[in-house]
Coordinates of C-alpha atoms in Angstrom, one line a residue:
X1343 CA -58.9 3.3 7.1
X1344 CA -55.1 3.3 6.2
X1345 CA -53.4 5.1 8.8
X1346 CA -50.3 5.4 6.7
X1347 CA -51.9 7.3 4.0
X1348 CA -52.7 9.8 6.9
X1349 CA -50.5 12.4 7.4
X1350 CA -49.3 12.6 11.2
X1351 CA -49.9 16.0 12.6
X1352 CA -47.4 16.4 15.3
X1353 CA -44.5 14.1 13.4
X1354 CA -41.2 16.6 12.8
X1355 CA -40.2 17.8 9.7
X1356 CA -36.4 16.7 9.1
X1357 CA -34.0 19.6 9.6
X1358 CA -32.5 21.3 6.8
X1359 CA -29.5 21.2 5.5
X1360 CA -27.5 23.8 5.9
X1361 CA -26.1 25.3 2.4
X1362 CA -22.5 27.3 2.2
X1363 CA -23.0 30.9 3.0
X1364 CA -23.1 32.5 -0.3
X1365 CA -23.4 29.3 -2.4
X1366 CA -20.3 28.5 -4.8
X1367 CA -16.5 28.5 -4.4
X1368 CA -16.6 31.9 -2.4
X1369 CA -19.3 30.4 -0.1
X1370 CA -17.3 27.8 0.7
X1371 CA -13.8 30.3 1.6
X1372 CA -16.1 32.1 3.9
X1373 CA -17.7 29.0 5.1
X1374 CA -14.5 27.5 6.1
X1375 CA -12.0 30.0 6.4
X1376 CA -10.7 29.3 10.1
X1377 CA -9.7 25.8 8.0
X1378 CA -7.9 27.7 5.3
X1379 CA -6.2 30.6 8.1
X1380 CA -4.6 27.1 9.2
X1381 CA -3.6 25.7 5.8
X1382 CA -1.7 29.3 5.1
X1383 CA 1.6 28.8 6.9
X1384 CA 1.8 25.4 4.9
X1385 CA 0.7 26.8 1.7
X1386 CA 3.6 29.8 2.1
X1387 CA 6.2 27.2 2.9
X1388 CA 5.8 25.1 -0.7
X1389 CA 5.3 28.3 -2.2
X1390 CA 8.1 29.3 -1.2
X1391 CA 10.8 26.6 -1.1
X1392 CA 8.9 24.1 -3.8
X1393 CA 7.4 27.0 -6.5
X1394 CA 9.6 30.1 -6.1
X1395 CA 13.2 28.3 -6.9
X1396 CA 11.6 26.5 -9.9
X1397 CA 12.3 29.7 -12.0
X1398 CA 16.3 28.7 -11.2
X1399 CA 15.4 25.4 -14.1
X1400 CA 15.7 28.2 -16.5
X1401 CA 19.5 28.1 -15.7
X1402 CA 19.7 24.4 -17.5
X1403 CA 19.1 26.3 -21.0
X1404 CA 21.6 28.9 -20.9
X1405 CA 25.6 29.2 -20.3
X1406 CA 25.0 31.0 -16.7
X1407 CA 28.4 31.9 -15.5
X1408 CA 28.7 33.9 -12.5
X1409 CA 30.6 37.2 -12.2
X1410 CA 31.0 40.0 -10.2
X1411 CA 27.2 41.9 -11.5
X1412 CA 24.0 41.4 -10.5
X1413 CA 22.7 37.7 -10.1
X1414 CA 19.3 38.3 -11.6
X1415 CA 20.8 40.5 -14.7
X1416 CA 23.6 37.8 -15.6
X1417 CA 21.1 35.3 -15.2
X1418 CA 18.5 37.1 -17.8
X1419 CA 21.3 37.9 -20.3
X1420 CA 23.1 35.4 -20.6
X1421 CA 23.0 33.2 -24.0
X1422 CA 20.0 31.0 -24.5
X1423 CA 21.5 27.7 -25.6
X1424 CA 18.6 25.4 -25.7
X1425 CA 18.7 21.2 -25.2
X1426 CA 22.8 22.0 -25.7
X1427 CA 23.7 20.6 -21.6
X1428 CA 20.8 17.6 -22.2
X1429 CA 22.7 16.8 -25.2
X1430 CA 26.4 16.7 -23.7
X1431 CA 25.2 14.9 -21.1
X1432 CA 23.5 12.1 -23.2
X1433 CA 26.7 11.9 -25.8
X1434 CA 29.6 12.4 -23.5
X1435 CA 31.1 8.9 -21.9
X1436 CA 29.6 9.6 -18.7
X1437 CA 26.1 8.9 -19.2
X1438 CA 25.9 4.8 -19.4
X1439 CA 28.5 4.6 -16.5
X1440 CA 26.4 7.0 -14.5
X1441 CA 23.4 6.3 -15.3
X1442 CA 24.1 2.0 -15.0
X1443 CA 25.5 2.9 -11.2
X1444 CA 22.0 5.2 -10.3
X1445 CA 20.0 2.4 -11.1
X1446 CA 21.4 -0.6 -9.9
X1447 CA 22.0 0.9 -6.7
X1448 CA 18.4 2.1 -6.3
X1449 CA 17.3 -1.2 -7.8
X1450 CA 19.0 -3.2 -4.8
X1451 CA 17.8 -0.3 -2.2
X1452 CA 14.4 -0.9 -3.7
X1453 CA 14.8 -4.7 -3.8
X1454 CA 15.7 -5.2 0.0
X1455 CA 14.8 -1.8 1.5
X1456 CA 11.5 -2.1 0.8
X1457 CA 10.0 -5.1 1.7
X1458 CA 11.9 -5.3 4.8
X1459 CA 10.2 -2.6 6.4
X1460 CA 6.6 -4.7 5.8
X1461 CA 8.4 -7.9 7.6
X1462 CA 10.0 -5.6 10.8
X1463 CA 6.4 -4.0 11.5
X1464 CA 4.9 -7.5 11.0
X1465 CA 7.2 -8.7 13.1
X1466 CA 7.0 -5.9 16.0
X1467 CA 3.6 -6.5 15.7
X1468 CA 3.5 -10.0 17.0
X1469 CA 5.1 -9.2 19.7
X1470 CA 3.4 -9.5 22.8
X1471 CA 5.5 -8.3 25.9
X1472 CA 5.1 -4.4 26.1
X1473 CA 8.1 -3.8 27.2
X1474 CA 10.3 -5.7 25.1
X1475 CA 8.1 -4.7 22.2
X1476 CA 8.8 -1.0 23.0
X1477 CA 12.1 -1.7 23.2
X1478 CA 13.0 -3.5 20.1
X1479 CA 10.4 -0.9 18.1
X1480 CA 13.1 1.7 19.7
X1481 CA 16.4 0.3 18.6
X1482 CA 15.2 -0.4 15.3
X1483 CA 14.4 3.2 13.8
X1484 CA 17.6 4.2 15.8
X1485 CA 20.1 3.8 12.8
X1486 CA 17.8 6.5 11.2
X1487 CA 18.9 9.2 13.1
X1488 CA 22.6 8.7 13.2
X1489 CA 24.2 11.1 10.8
X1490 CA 25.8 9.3 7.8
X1491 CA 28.9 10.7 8.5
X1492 CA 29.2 8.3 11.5
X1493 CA 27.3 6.0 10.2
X1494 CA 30.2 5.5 6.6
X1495 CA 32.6 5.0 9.7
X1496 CA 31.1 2.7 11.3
X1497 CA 30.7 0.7 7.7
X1498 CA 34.1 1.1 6.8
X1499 CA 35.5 -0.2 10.0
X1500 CA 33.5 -3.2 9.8
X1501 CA 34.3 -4.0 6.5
X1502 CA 38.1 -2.9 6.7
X1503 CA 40.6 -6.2 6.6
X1504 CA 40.5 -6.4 10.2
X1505 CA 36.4 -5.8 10.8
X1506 CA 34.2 -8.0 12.4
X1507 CA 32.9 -9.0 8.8
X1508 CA 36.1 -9.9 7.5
X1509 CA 37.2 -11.6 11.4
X1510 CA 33.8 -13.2 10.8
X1511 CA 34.8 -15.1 7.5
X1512 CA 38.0 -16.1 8.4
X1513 CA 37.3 -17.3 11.9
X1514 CA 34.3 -19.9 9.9
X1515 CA 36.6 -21.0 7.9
X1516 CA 34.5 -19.2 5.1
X1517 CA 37.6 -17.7 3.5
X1518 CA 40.9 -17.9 3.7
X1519 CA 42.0 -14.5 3.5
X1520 CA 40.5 -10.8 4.5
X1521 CA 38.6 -9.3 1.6
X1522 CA 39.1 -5.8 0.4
X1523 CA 35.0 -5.0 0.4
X1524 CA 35.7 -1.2 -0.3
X1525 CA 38.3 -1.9 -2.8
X1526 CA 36.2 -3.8 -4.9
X1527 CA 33.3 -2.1 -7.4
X1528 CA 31.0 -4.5 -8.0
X1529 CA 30.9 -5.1 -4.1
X1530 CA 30.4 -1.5 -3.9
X1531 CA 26.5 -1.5 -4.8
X1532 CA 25.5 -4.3 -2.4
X1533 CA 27.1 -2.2 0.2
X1534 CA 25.0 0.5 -0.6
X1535 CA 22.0 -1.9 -0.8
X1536 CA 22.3 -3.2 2.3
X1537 CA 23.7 -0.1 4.0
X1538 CA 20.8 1.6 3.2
X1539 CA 18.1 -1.1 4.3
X1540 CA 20.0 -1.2 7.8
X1541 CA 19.5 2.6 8.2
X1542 CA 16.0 3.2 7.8
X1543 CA 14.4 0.3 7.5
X1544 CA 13.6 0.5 11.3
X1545 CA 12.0 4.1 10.6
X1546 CA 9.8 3.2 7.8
X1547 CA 8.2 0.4 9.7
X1548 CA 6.7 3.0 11.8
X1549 CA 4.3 3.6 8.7
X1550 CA 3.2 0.1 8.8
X1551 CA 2.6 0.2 12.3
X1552 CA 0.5 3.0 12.1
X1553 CA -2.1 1.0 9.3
X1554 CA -1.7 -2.0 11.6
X1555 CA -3.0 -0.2 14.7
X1556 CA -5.9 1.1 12.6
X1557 CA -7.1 -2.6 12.0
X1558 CA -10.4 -3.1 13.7
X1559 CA -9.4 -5.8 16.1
X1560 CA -12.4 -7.5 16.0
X1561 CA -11.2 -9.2 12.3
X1562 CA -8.8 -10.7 14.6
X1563 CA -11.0 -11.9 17.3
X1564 CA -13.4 -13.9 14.6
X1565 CA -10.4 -15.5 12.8
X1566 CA -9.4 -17.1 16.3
X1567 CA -12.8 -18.1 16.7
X1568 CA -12.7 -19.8 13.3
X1569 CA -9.1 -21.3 14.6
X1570 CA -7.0 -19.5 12.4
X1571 CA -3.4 -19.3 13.4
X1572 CA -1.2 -16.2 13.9
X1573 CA 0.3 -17.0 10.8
X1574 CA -3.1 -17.1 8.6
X1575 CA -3.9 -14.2 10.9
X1576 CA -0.8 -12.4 9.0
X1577 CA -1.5 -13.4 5.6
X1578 CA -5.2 -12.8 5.6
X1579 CA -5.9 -10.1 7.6
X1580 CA -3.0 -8.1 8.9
X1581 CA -1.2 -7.5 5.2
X1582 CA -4.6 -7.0 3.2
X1583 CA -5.6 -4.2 5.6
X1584 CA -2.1 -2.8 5.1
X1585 CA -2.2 -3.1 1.2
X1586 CA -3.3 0.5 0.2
X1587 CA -0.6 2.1 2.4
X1588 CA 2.0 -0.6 0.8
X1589 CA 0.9 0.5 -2.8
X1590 CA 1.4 4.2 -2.1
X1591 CA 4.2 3.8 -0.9
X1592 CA 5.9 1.5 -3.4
X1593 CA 4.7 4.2 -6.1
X1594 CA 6.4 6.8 -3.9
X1595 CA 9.3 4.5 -3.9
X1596 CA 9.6 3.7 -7.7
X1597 CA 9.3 7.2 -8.2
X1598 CA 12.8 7.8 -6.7
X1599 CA 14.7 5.3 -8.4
X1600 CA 17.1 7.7 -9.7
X1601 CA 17.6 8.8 -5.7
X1602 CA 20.3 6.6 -5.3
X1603 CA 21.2 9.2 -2.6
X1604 CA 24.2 11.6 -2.1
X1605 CA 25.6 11.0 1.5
X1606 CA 25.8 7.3 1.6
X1607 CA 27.4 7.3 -2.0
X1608 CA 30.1 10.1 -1.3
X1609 CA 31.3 9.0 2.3
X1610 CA 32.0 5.5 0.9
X1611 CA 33.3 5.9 -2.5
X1612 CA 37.1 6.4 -3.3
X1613 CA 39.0 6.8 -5.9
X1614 CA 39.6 2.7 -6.5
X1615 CA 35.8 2.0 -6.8
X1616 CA 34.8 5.6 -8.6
X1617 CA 33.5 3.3 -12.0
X1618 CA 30.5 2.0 -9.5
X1619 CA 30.3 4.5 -6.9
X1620 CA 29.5 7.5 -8.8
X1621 CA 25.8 8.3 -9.6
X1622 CA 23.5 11.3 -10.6
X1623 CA 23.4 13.4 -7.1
X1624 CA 27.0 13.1 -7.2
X1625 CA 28.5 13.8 -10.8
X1626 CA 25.8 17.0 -10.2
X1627 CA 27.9 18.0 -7.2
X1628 CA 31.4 17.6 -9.1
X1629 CA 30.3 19.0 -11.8
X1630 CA 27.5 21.5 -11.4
X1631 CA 29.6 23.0 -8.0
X1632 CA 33.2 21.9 -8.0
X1633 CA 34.0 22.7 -11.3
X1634 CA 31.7 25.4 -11.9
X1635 CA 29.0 24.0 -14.4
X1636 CA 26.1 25.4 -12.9
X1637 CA 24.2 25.0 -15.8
X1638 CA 25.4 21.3 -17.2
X1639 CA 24.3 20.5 -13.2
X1640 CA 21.2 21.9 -13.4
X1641 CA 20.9 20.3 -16.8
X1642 CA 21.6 16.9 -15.4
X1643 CA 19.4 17.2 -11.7
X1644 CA 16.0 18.6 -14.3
X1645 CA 16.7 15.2 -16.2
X1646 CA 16.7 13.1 -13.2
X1647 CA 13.6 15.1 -11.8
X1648 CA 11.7 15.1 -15.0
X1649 CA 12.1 11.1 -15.2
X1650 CA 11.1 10.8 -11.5
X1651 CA 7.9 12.4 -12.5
X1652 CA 7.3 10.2 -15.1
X1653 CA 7.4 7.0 -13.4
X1654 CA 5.5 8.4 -10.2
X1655 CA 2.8 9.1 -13.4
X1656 CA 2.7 5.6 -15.0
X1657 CA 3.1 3.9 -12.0
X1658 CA -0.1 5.5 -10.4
X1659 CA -1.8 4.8 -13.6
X1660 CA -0.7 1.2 -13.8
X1661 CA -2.1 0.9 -10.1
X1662 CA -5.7 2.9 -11.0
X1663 CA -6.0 0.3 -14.2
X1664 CA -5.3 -3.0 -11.2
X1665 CA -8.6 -1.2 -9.4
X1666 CA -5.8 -0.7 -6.4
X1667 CA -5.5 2.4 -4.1
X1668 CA -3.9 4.8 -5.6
X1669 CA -1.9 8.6 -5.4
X1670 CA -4.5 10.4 -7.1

């Protein structure tokens, strides 16, 4: 007789699963509404600081100037001008200069900002005294916190004639006389570069460190049994586990490469080195605030967003079509 054929009489059924209350979208709300209570606070925040203000874009197609009436009815009646702002800005002498400075700046950021976050949290990482570990991890995402205010100061001092930099050179032998670092505009964007990476280079390695400590550490345990070094360790394991959080943020990163930034640049820039200093965030300032263009600024910081989008787009696309992880 074939007992598996045979159905068993006291063998239990498997449970059922249990469908949304309702069935459908509302089935799910009710469902899992103490989820959504705790989602609200967030979802009022972007509503209202991300959504609301976007109707203010409106003001980079029309002459807004403001007067003495009601905000709302000066900004509903005043002329409609259409692409007029998008098409001073592209035509008027400003726009190579400015728009040469944005991107190499954020192209050198990029260049030595970004990878040196990956090599800090690698590094931290191989670290094996706790304390000192701890320690290092600590001073290194300090610079982040320190307003730029103090932190231009501190730059400027150190690259002033009689700095440490420029005390530095001359004590080698490497020059033979102090160099003028913030008198000089090419210079200018390598301080930036480099300014930036020091800053927060510390702090973004924290994101690293967080994918590293999700690495099951039994990877690591078999690659010492197969006599692999620390370094192949590194190169095989450590930085392909980290790879889908390097990717999103690289297409994060590429996506602000018109964020050349507004502190750094305006704290450092004078009036000798204004042909390489001055980028988007800031000719919007001058111009959209100090001089009263509200709309030209707008104009000019809906360009710079609109561009942003764009390249967060194609570059999420570009990293779908490589099969790599990906923003959505």
């Amino acid at each position: 007789m074939n007992m598996l054929s045979k159905a068993q009489p006291n063998q239990r059924s498997a449970p059922a699963v249990r469908k949304p209350e309702g069935g459908g979208l509302l089935g799910r709300l009710k469902e899992q509404r103490l989820l959504y209570v705790l989602m609200l606070p967030a979802i009022i925040l972007t509503l209202m600081f991300s959504y609301v203000p976007m109707f203010g874009l409106y003001m980079a197609f029309i002459n807004y100037q403001p007067g003495g009436g009601s905000f709302f009815k000066q900004f509903f009646t005043t002329d409609f001008v259409g692409l007029q702002w998008f098409e001073y800005f592209f035509t008027n002498g400003d726009f190579v200069r400015i728009m040469r400075n944005t991107i190499a700046q954020s192209f050198l950021s990029l260049l030595f900002g970004f990878p040196m976050p990956i090599i800090l949290a690698l590094m931290i990482n191989e670290l094996r005294n706790g304390w000192f570990k701890r320690t290092f991890q600590t001073v290194s995402y300090m610079p982040h916190f320190i307003s730029w205010v103090i932190a231009a100061n501190i730059i400027v001092t150190m690259l002033s004639s009689g700095g440490v930099i420029n005390n530095l050179l001359t004590g080698l032998g490497i020059v033979d006389e102090p160099i003028q670092f913030m008198q000089k505009g090419p210079l200018f964007w390598w301080i930036i570069a480099f300014s930036n990476t020091w800053k927060d280079m510390g702090f973004n390695a924290i994101m690293y460190l967080a994918a590293i400590s999700a690495i099951n550490p039994e990877l690591y345990e078999v690659a010492k049994v197969d006599g692999a070094s620390r370094l192949k360790q590194m190169l095989h394991i450590t930085l392909p586990s980290i790879r889908p959080t390097i990717i999103i943020l690289a297409i994060l990163a590429v996506g602000g490469i018109l964020n050349a930034g507004f502190d750094q640049q305006y704290l450092l820039q004078n009036n000798t080195v204004l042909q390489y200093s001055e980028v988007i965030d800031t000719y919007t300032y001058k111009y959209g605030l100090q001089n009263g263009m509200f709309s030209y600024g707008a104009a000019v910081g809906l360009f710079k967003s609109v561009v942003a989008f764009i390249l967060v787009i194609s570059v999420n696309q570009m990293a779908k079509k490589m099969n790599e992880q990906s923003l959505f």
